[in-house]
Amino acid sequence: MSLRKTLVATVLLGVSISAAPTQDVIRVREWRSKHERQILSELIQLVSLPNIASNKADILKNADALTAMFQKRGFSVKRIATPGSPVLVAERIAPKPAGTLTFYMHYDGQPTEAKDWTIGQPFVPTAFKGAEKIDLFAGNGPVDPDARIYARAVADDKGPIIAFLAAVDGSVDAKATLPWTLRVVLDGEEEAGSPNFEAAMIANAASVRADLAVIVDSPRHPSNLPTVFYGSRGLAGAEITIYGATGDLHSGNYGNFVPDPAMALTKLLASMKDDRGNVVIRNFYDGVVPLTATERRAIDEIPNIDQKLLEQFGVAQSEHPDSRIELQHNRPTLSVVGLSSGTVGPGARNAISGSATGRVEIRLVNGLDEKTQNERLVAHIREQGFHIVTAPPDTATRRKYPKIARVTPLGGGFPIGKGSMDDPRTAMAVNAIRALDQRLVQMPTIGGSLPFSTFASALSLPTIGLAVVNFDNNQHAVNENLRVGHLWEAIDIFTALITMPR
């Protein structure tokens, strides 16, 4: 049997090449146990730096800090200027390299309001165990692995960066063999859709090429098992504005006379899906590439957590109760993620709004692209009798057409990214991780969107995704957090990867 077939068969059978953590991993664990507070101190310093993607001054401070942190570990750091935030490429050359590993992470964060946080503050890291606030630096014993650090970007994506650096520190201290040249690509605009990232990578391809690319982002599978993924969904969609009168009008005087844009919008949105949750836009599912036999087998082996999620979210039934969530990650979605018209609550007015806007998001899977899905969306709106405009309509247009919709594509979305579960180079990495815990979740595609395609498609690199943080980390939301035990496990995973033999 060829090496390729042997590696793939090993992964599918759930049997790792190495039956236990390597001595390198064990020695790094011992080093970590003696340096836990030092590692946490560096994490606290990094997450204390505000990093909202739109604030360029703060982003540059983060880039400077990360440059110094990687240089301290013997990495050379190249700063790639873009029209937006810089991309950092850190490189540590092995004396006799077996090959090159490129890790992708991002250092920007999602917008947030401090007033909305109920535990800690976005850039004032705070530790809790349950409801009890704790001091991570009190005492001399092991830090409680169930403690959680609350701060913006602590899980998405600064915690993984610190775990990687700690793995390098521990490996050097343990005199472990580091057979790979290591490259780390740090994106400063991921939370803004990475609009300049792919162009920067193509222009600097020689600086990032590798035998394997590892995209480090996203939470673990809700089963809490170590998680590897082989693709991320793309993103399309649009903001749809329906127009009525030229301004808001008294609902008593003009109800039943002027069109109600909010009512028209909700009817339009409702026309896009049936009662079973299937999108009824013409040809919406055409072109979807079916899962391979390997991918279906991998999903079958994942613990089914649907009921656990329904309980956690307080929902009686999923939209597709006859199909588990991992299968739905491999189907395109259409979701209404925003609605705006009039006012509610204390400031409500008795007025029919002159317009109503909805934000429709489409997640793409293998075989689909942003342009095609947006065209299908527009065609559906037109089929409902709307005249489509791309700018606010003038008076002549308003008088001519009874139903007017402005459609503005979201823009800045990621294309679908897809790697192979049958590549021996990805299998090599999977087996290194599996050696830490025989149970491993392999997801053909994750639900979110990442610049996976930059590495897998634009650069044609064997690519996997790696999720190391707790699934309940509240990324993109208030009270974002990282469980300390997951940080320790992430160090193990990075150690296994950077020390694995070719």
Coordinates of C-alpha atoms in Angstrom, one line a residue:
M1 CA 0.0 0.0 0.0
S2 CA 1.3 3.5 -0.8
L3 CA 2.2 6.0 1.9
R4 CA -0.8 8.1 0.8
K5 CA -3.3 5.2 1.2
T6 CA -1.7 4.1 4.4
L7 CA -2.0 7.5 6.0
V8 CA -5.6 8.0 4.8
A9 CA -6.7 4.6 6.0
T10 CA -5.1 5.2 9.4
V11 CA -7.1 8.4 9.8
L12 CA -10.4 6.9 8.8
L13 CA -10.0 3.9 11.0
G14 CA -9.5 6.2 14.0
V15 CA -6.1 4.6 14.9
S16 CA -3.2 6.9 15.2
I17 CA 0.3 6.1 14.0
S18 CA 1.6 7.0 17.5
A19 CA -0.4 5.5 20.3
A20 CA 0.5 8.2 22.9
P21 CA 1.8 11.7 23.2
T22 CA 5.5 11.9 22.1
Q23 CA 8.2 12.6 24.6
D24 CA 8.6 16.1 23.1
V25 CA 4.9 16.8 24.0
I26 CA 5.4 15.3 27.5
R27 CA 8.5 17.5 28.2
V28 CA 6.7 20.6 26.9
R29 CA 3.8 19.8 29.2
E30 CA 6.3 19.7 32.1
W31 CA 7.8 23.0 31.1
R32 CA 4.3 24.5 30.8
S33 CA 3.3 23.4 34.3
K34 CA 6.2 25.4 35.7
H35 CA 5.5 28.5 33.6
E36 CA 1.7 28.8 33.6
R37 CA 1.6 32.2 35.1
Q38 CA 4.3 33.5 32.8
I39 CA 2.2 32.3 29.8
L40 CA -1.0 33.8 31.2
S41 CA 0.8 37.1 31.9
E42 CA 1.8 37.4 28.2
L43 CA -1.7 36.6 27.1
I44 CA -3.1 39.3 29.5
Q45 CA -0.7 41.9 28.1
L46 CA -1.7 41.0 24.5
V47 CA -5.5 41.1 25.0
S48 CA -5.2 44.3 26.9
L49 CA -4.3 46.0 23.6
P50 CA -7.5 47.2 21.9
N51 CA -7.7 45.6 18.5
I52 CA -11.0 46.6 16.8
A53 CA -10.3 46.1 13.1
S54 CA -11.5 49.6 12.1
N55 CA -9.1 51.4 14.5
K56 CA -5.9 51.5 12.5
A57 CA -3.8 53.1 15.2
D58 CA -4.6 50.4 17.7
I59 CA -4.1 47.7 15.1
L60 CA -0.6 49.1 14.4
K61 CA 0.2 48.9 18.2
N62 CA -0.8 45.2 18.1
A63 CA 1.4 44.6 15.0
D64 CA 4.3 46.2 16.8
A65 CA 3.8 44.1 19.9
L66 CA 3.5 40.8 18.0
T67 CA 6.6 41.7 16.0
A68 CA 8.6 42.0 19.2
M69 CA 7.0 38.8 20.6
F70 CA 8.0 36.7 17.6
Q71 CA 11.4 38.2 17.3
K72 CA 12.0 37.3 20.9
R73 CA 11.6 33.6 19.8
G74 CA 14.1 33.9 17.0
F75 CA 11.6 34.6 14.2
S76 CA 12.4 37.1 11.5
V77 CA 9.3 39.2 10.9
K78 CA 8.3 40.7 7.6
R79 CA 5.6 43.4 7.6
I80 CA 3.6 43.5 4.4
A81 CA 1.9 46.9 3.8
T82 CA -1.6 46.8 2.4
P83 CA -4.3 49.5 1.8
G84 CA -5.6 48.5 5.2
S85 CA -3.8 46.9 8.1
P86 CA -0.4 45.2 7.7
V87 CA 0.0 41.5 7.3
L88 CA 2.9 40.0 9.4
V89 CA 4.8 37.0 8.3
A90 CA 7.1 35.5 11.0
E91 CA 9.6 32.9 10.0
R92 CA 11.9 30.6 12.0
I93 CA 14.2 28.6 9.7
A94 CA 15.1 25.0 10.8
P95 CA 18.8 24.1 10.4
K96 CA 18.0 21.1 8.3
P97 CA 14.3 21.5 7.4
A98 CA 12.2 18.5 6.6
G99 CA 9.8 21.0 5.0
T100 CA 7.8 24.1 5.9
L101 CA 4.6 24.6 7.9
T102 CA 2.6 27.8 7.5
F103 CA 0.2 28.8 10.3
Y104 CA -2.5 31.4 9.7
M105 CA -4.0 33.5 12.6
H106 CA -5.5 36.9 12.9
Y107 CA -4.8 39.7 15.4
D108 CA -7.8 42.0 14.9
G109 CA -11.0 41.8 16.8
Q110 CA -14.8 42.4 16.4
P111 CA -16.4 45.7 17.5
T112 CA -17.9 45.7 20.9
E113 CA -19.4 48.1 23.5
A114 CA -18.0 47.9 27.0
K115 CA -21.4 48.8 28.5
D116 CA -22.9 45.6 27.1
W117 CA -20.5 43.3 29.0
T118 CA -21.8 41.7 32.1
I119 CA -18.5 39.9 33.0
G120 CA -15.3 42.0 32.8
Q121 CA -14.6 44.6 30.2
P122 CA -13.4 44.1 26.6
F123 CA -9.8 45.2 27.1
V124 CA -9.5 44.8 30.9
P125 CA -9.0 41.0 31.1
T126 CA -10.8 39.4 34.1
A127 CA -10.8 35.8 35.3
F128 CA -13.7 33.9 36.7
K129 CA -14.5 30.4 37.7
G130 CA -18.2 30.1 37.4
A131 CA -19.6 33.2 39.1
E132 CA -16.6 33.8 41.2
K133 CA -13.9 36.3 40.2
I134 CA -10.5 34.9 40.8
D135 CA -6.8 36.0 40.8
L136 CA -4.9 33.9 38.3
F137 CA -1.6 35.0 39.8
A138 CA -2.3 34.1 43.4
G139 CA -0.5 31.1 44.9
N140 CA 2.1 28.9 43.4
G141 CA 0.2 25.8 42.4
P142 CA -1.3 24.9 39.1
V143 CA -3.8 27.4 37.7
D144 CA -7.3 25.9 37.7
P145 CA -8.0 24.7 34.2
D146 CA -11.7 25.6 34.5
A147 CA -10.9 29.2 35.1
R148 CA -11.9 31.5 32.2
I149 CA -10.4 34.7 31.0
Y150 CA -12.9 37.3 29.7
A151 CA -11.7 39.8 27.1
R152 CA -12.2 40.7 23.5
A153 CA -10.1 38.5 21.2
V154 CA -8.9 36.3 24.0
A155 CA -10.3 33.3 22.1
D156 CA -10.6 34.8 18.6
D157 CA -7.7 34.8 17.9
K158 CA -5.1 36.0 20.5
G159 CA -5.2 32.9 22.7
P160 CA -4.1 30.6 19.9
I161 CA -1.2 33.0 19.1
I162 CA 0.0 32.8 22.7
A163 CA -0.4 29.0 22.7
F164 CA 1.8 28.7 19.6
L165 CA 4.5 30.9 21.1
A166 CA 4.4 28.9 24.3
A167 CA 4.8 25.7 22.3
V168 CA 7.9 27.1 20.7
D169 CA 9.2 28.2 24.0
G170 CA 8.6 24.9 25.6
S171 CA 10.1 23.0 22.7
V172 CA 13.3 25.0 22.8
D173 CA 13.6 24.6 26.5
A174 CA 13.0 20.8 26.2
K175 CA 15.6 20.7 23.4
A176 CA 13.0 19.1 21.2
T177 CA 13.8 18.6 17.5
L178 CA 12.0 21.2 15.4
P179 CA 12.3 19.7 12.0
W180 CA 10.1 22.2 10.2
T181 CA 10.7 25.7 9.0
L182 CA 7.9 27.6 10.7
R183 CA 6.0 30.5 9.1
V184 CA 3.2 32.3 10.9
V185 CA 1.0 34.6 8.9
L186 CA -0.9 37.2 11.0
D187 CA -3.8 39.0 9.4
G188 CA -5.0 42.3 10.7
E189 CA -8.3 42.6 8.9
E190 CA -10.0 39.2 9.2
E191 CA -12.9 40.6 11.2
A192 CA -13.4 43.1 8.4
G193 CA -13.5 40.3 5.7
S194 CA -9.7 40.4 4.9
P195 CA -10.3 42.7 1.9
N196 CA -6.6 43.0 1.2
F197 CA -5.3 39.7 2.4
E198 CA -5.4 37.5 -0.7
A199 CA -3.7 40.1 -2.9
A200 CA -0.9 40.4 -0.3
M201 CA -0.4 36.7 -0.1
I202 CA -0.3 36.2 -3.9
A203 CA 2.2 39.1 -4.2
N204 CA 4.3 37.5 -1.5
A205 CA 3.7 33.8 -2.3
A206 CA 7.3 32.8 -1.8
S207 CA 7.2 34.0 1.8
V208 CA 4.2 31.8 2.8
R209 CA 4.5 28.7 0.6
A210 CA 4.6 25.5 2.6
D211 CA 4.2 21.8 2.6
L212 CA 1.1 22.3 4.7
A213 CA -1.0 25.4 5.7
V214 CA -2.8 25.3 9.0
I215 CA -5.6 27.9 9.4
V216 CA -6.1 28.5 13.1
D217 CA -9.4 30.0 14.0
S218 CA -13.0 29.1 15.1
P219 CA -14.2 27.2 18.2
R220 CA -13.9 23.5 18.7
H221 CA -16.8 21.2 17.8
P222 CA -19.5 21.4 20.6
S223 CA -18.5 17.9 21.6
N224 CA -15.4 19.6 23.0
L225 CA -13.1 17.2 21.2
P226 CA -9.9 18.3 19.3
T227 CA -11.2 19.6 16.0
V228 CA -9.8 19.7 12.5
F229 CA -11.7 21.1 9.5
Y230 CA -11.1 20.9 5.8
G231 CA -13.1 23.9 4.5
S232 CA -14.9 27.0 5.4
R233 CA -18.1 28.4 3.8
G234 CA -18.0 31.5 1.6
L235 CA -20.2 34.5 2.1
A236 CA -22.6 36.4 -0.2
G237 CA -25.8 38.3 0.3
A238 CA -27.2 41.9 0.2
E239 CA -29.0 44.7 1.9
I240 CA -32.5 45.0 0.4
T241 CA -34.3 48.3 0.8
I242 CA -38.0 48.6 -0.1
Y243 CA -39.3 52.1 -0.8
G244 CA -42.8 53.6 -0.1
A245 CA -43.6 57.3 0.2
T246 CA -40.8 59.9 0.1
G247 CA -41.0 60.2 3.9
D248 CA -42.7 58.8 7.0
L249 CA -46.5 59.4 7.1
H250 CA -49.2 59.3 9.8
S251 CA -50.5 55.8 10.1
G252 CA -54.1 56.8 10.7
N253 CA -54.3 59.4 8.0
Y254 CA -52.5 57.4 5.4
G255 CA -52.9 53.7 6.4
N256 CA -54.7 51.8 3.6
F257 CA -53.5 54.5 1.2
V258 CA -49.7 54.6 0.9
P259 CA -47.7 51.3 0.5
D260 CA -46.2 49.9 3.8
P261 CA -42.5 49.1 3.0
A262 CA -42.0 47.1 6.2
M263 CA -44.9 44.8 5.3
A264 CA -43.7 44.5 1.7
L265 CA -40.2 43.7 2.9
T266 CA -41.3 41.0 5.4
K267 CA -43.5 39.4 2.7
L268 CA -40.6 39.4 0.2
L269 CA -38.2 37.8 2.8
A270 CA -40.8 35.2 3.7
S271 CA -41.1 34.3 0.0
M272 CA -37.5 33.1 0.0
K273 CA -38.0 30.0 2.2
D274 CA -40.7 27.4 2.7
D275 CA -42.1 26.1 6.0
R276 CA -39.5 23.3 6.1
G277 CA -36.6 25.7 6.0
N278 CA -35.6 25.1 2.4
V279 CA -34.7 28.1 0.2
V280 CA -37.1 28.3 -2.7
I281 CA -35.1 30.9 -4.8
R282 CA -34.9 29.4 -8.3
N283 CA -31.7 27.3 -8.8
F284 CA -30.4 28.2 -5.3
Y285 CA -28.9 24.7 -4.7
D286 CA -27.8 24.1 -8.2
G287 CA -24.0 23.4 -8.5
V288 CA -23.5 22.2 -4.9
V289 CA -20.7 19.6 -4.9
P290 CA -21.9 16.5 -2.9
L291 CA -19.9 15.2 0.0
T292 CA -17.3 12.6 -0.8
A293 CA -17.5 9.1 0.8
T294 CA -14.6 10.1 3.1
E295 CA -16.4 13.3 4.2
R296 CA -19.7 11.4 4.9
R297 CA -17.8 8.8 7.0
A298 CA -16.1 11.6 9.0
I299 CA -19.4 13.2 9.8
D300 CA -20.9 9.8 10.9
E301 CA -18.0 9.5 13.3
I302 CA -18.6 12.9 15.0
P303 CA -20.6 12.7 18.2
N304 CA -24.2 14.0 17.6
I305 CA -24.6 17.2 19.7
D306 CA -27.9 18.5 18.1
Q307 CA -30.0 17.9 21.3
K308 CA -27.3 19.5 23.4
L309 CA -27.3 22.6 21.3
L310 CA -31.2 22.8 21.3
E311 CA -31.1 22.7 25.1
Q312 CA -28.4 25.3 25.3
F313 CA -30.1 27.7 22.9
G314 CA -33.6 27.1 24.3
V315 CA -35.1 26.0 21.0
A316 CA -37.7 23.2 20.6
Q317 CA -36.6 22.0 17.2
S318 CA -34.0 22.7 14.6
E319 CA -34.9 24.0 11.2
H320 CA -34.1 20.7 9.7
P321 CA -34.8 18.1 12.4
D322 CA -34.2 15.2 10.1
S323 CA -30.5 16.2 9.4
R324 CA -27.7 16.9 11.9
I325 CA -25.9 20.2 12.1
E326 CA -22.7 19.0 10.5
L327 CA -24.6 18.0 7.3
Q328 CA -26.3 21.4 7.2
H329 CA -22.8 23.0 7.3
N330 CA -22.4 21.5 3.9
R331 CA -25.5 23.1 2.5
P332 CA -25.9 26.8 1.5
T333 CA -27.9 29.0 3.9
L334 CA -30.0 32.1 3.6
S335 CA -30.6 34.0 6.8
V336 CA -32.1 37.4 7.6
V337 CA -29.5 38.9 10.0
G338 CA -30.9 42.5 10.2
L339 CA -34.1 44.4 9.9
S340 CA -34.7 48.2 10.1
S341 CA -37.9 50.2 9.8
G342 CA -39.6 52.7 12.0
T343 CA -39.2 52.5 15.8
V344 CA -40.3 50.4 18.7
G345 CA -40.3 50.8 22.4
P346 CA -40.5 54.2 24.3
G347 CA -39.6 56.2 21.2
A348 CA -42.2 54.5 18.9
R349 CA -44.2 56.8 16.6
N350 CA -47.5 56.2 14.8
A351 CA -46.0 56.5 11.4
I352 CA -45.6 54.3 8.3
S353 CA -42.0 54.4 7.4
G354 CA -40.9 55.6 4.0
S355 CA -38.5 52.7 3.6
A356 CA -37.6 49.3 5.2
T357 CA -34.2 47.5 5.0
G358 CA -33.3 43.9 5.5
R359 CA -29.8 42.3 5.5
V360 CA -29.8 38.9 3.9
E361 CA -26.8 36.7 4.3
I362 CA -26.0 33.7 2.1
R363 CA -23.3 31.1 3.2
L364 CA -21.7 29.4 0.3
V365 CA -20.5 25.8 0.0
N366 CA -18.4 23.9 -2.4
G367 CA -19.5 24.6 -6.0
L368 CA -21.1 28.0 -5.4
D369 CA -19.8 31.5 -5.7
E370 CA -20.8 34.9 -4.5
K371 CA -21.7 36.3 -8.0
T372 CA -24.0 33.5 -8.9
Q373 CA -25.9 33.4 -5.6
N374 CA -26.4 37.1 -5.6
E375 CA -27.7 37.0 -9.1
R376 CA -30.2 34.3 -8.1
L377 CA -31.3 36.5 -5.1
V378 CA -31.8 39.5 -7.4
A379 CA -33.7 37.4 -9.9
H380 CA -36.1 36.2 -7.2
I381 CA -36.8 39.7 -6.0
R382 CA -37.5 40.7 -9.6
E383 CA -39.9 37.7 -9.9
Q384 CA -41.9 39.1 -7.0
G385 CA -42.7 42.1 -9.1
F386 CA -40.0 44.6 -7.9
H387 CA -38.2 47.0 -10.0
I388 CA -34.5 46.8 -9.0
V389 CA -32.4 49.9 -8.4
T390 CA -28.8 50.2 -7.2
A391 CA -29.2 53.7 -5.7
P392 CA -32.1 55.6 -4.0
P393 CA -34.8 56.1 -6.6
D394 CA -35.6 59.5 -8.0
T395 CA -39.1 61.0 -8.3
A396 CA -39.7 59.7 -11.8
T397 CA -38.8 56.2 -10.8
R398 CA -41.0 56.3 -7.8
R399 CA -43.9 57.5 -9.9
K400 CA -43.4 54.9 -12.5
Y401 CA -43.0 51.7 -10.5
P402 CA -45.3 50.6 -7.6
K403 CA -42.8 48.2 -6.1
I404 CA -39.1 49.3 -5.9
A405 CA -36.3 47.5 -4.2
R406 CA -32.7 48.7 -3.9
V407 CA -30.3 45.7 -3.7
T408 CA -26.7 46.4 -2.4
P409 CA -24.4 43.4 -2.3
L410 CA -22.7 42.9 1.0
G411 CA -19.2 42.9 -0.5
G412 CA -16.0 41.9 1.3
G413 CA -17.1 38.3 1.8
F414 CA -14.9 35.2 1.7
P415 CA -15.1 32.7 -1.2
I416 CA -15.6 29.0 -0.3
G417 CA -12.4 27.4 0.8
K418 CA -11.9 23.6 0.5
G419 CA -9.1 21.2 1.3
S420 CA -8.9 17.5 0.9
M421 CA -9.4 14.8 3.5
D422 CA -7.6 12.4 1.3
D423 CA -4.2 14.2 1.1
P424 CA -1.4 12.4 2.9
R425 CA 0.1 15.7 4.0
T426 CA -3.1 16.7 5.9
A427 CA -3.3 13.2 7.2
M428 CA 0.2 13.5 8.6
A429 CA -0.9 16.5 10.7
V430 CA -4.2 14.9 11.8
N431 CA -2.3 11.9 13.1
A432 CA 0.1 14.1 15.1
I433 CA -3.0 15.7 16.8
R434 CA -4.8 12.4 17.2
A435 CA -1.9 11.0 19.2
L436 CA -2.8 13.4 22.0
D437 CA -6.4 12.1 22.2
Q438 CA -7.7 9.1 20.2
R439 CA -11.0 10.9 19.7
L440 CA -10.8 13.6 17.1
V441 CA -13.5 15.5 15.2
Q442 CA -12.9 16.0 11.5
M443 CA -15.3 18.4 9.8
P444 CA -15.5 18.6 6.0
T445 CA -16.6 22.2 6.3
I446 CA -17.2 24.6 9.2
G447 CA -20.2 26.9 9.3
G448 CA -18.2 30.2 9.4
S449 CA -16.2 31.9 6.8
L450 CA -12.4 32.4 6.7
P451 CA -9.6 33.1 4.2
F452 CA -9.2 29.3 3.8
S453 CA -9.4 29.7 0.0
T454 CA -6.4 32.0 -0.1
F455 CA -4.2 29.0 0.9
A456 CA -6.2 26.1 -0.5
S457 CA -7.1 27.7 -3.9
A458 CA -5.1 30.9 -4.6
L459 CA -1.8 29.4 -3.4
S460 CA -2.7 25.7 -4.1
L461 CA -1.4 24.5 -0.7
P462 CA -2.5 21.4 1.2
T463 CA -4.6 23.1 3.9
I464 CA -6.4 22.2 7.1
G465 CA -8.2 24.2 9.7
L466 CA -7.5 23.9 13.4
A467 CA -9.9 24.9 16.1
V468 CA -8.4 24.9 19.6
V469 CA -10.6 27.2 21.8
N470 CA -13.7 26.2 23.8
F471 CA -16.9 26.1 21.7
D472 CA -18.8 28.3 24.2
N473 CA -16.3 31.2 24.0
N474 CA -18.8 33.9 22.9
Q475 CA -16.7 35.0 20.0
H476 CA -18.1 38.1 18.2
A477 CA -20.3 38.7 21.2
V478 CA -20.2 40.1 24.7
N479 CA -18.3 38.3 27.4
E480 CA -15.9 36.6 25.0
N481 CA -13.8 34.1 27.0
L482 CA -11.1 31.4 26.9
R483 CA -11.0 28.4 29.3
V484 CA -7.5 28.1 30.6
G485 CA -7.5 24.3 30.2
H486 CA -8.1 24.8 26.4
L487 CA -5.1 27.1 26.3
W488 CA -3.0 24.3 27.8
E489 CA -4.4 21.8 25.3
A490 CA -3.7 24.2 22.5
I491 CA 0.0 24.2 23.5
D492 CA 0.0 20.4 23.3
I493 CA -1.5 20.5 19.8
F494 CA 0.9 23.1 18.5
T495 CA 3.8 21.2 20.0
A496 CA 2.7 18.0 18.3
L497 CA 2.5 19.7 15.0
I498 CA 5.8 21.6 15.1
T499 CA 7.8 18.6 16.3
M500 CA 6.1 15.9 14.1
P501 CA 8.5 13.9 11.9
R502 CA 8.1 14.2 8.1

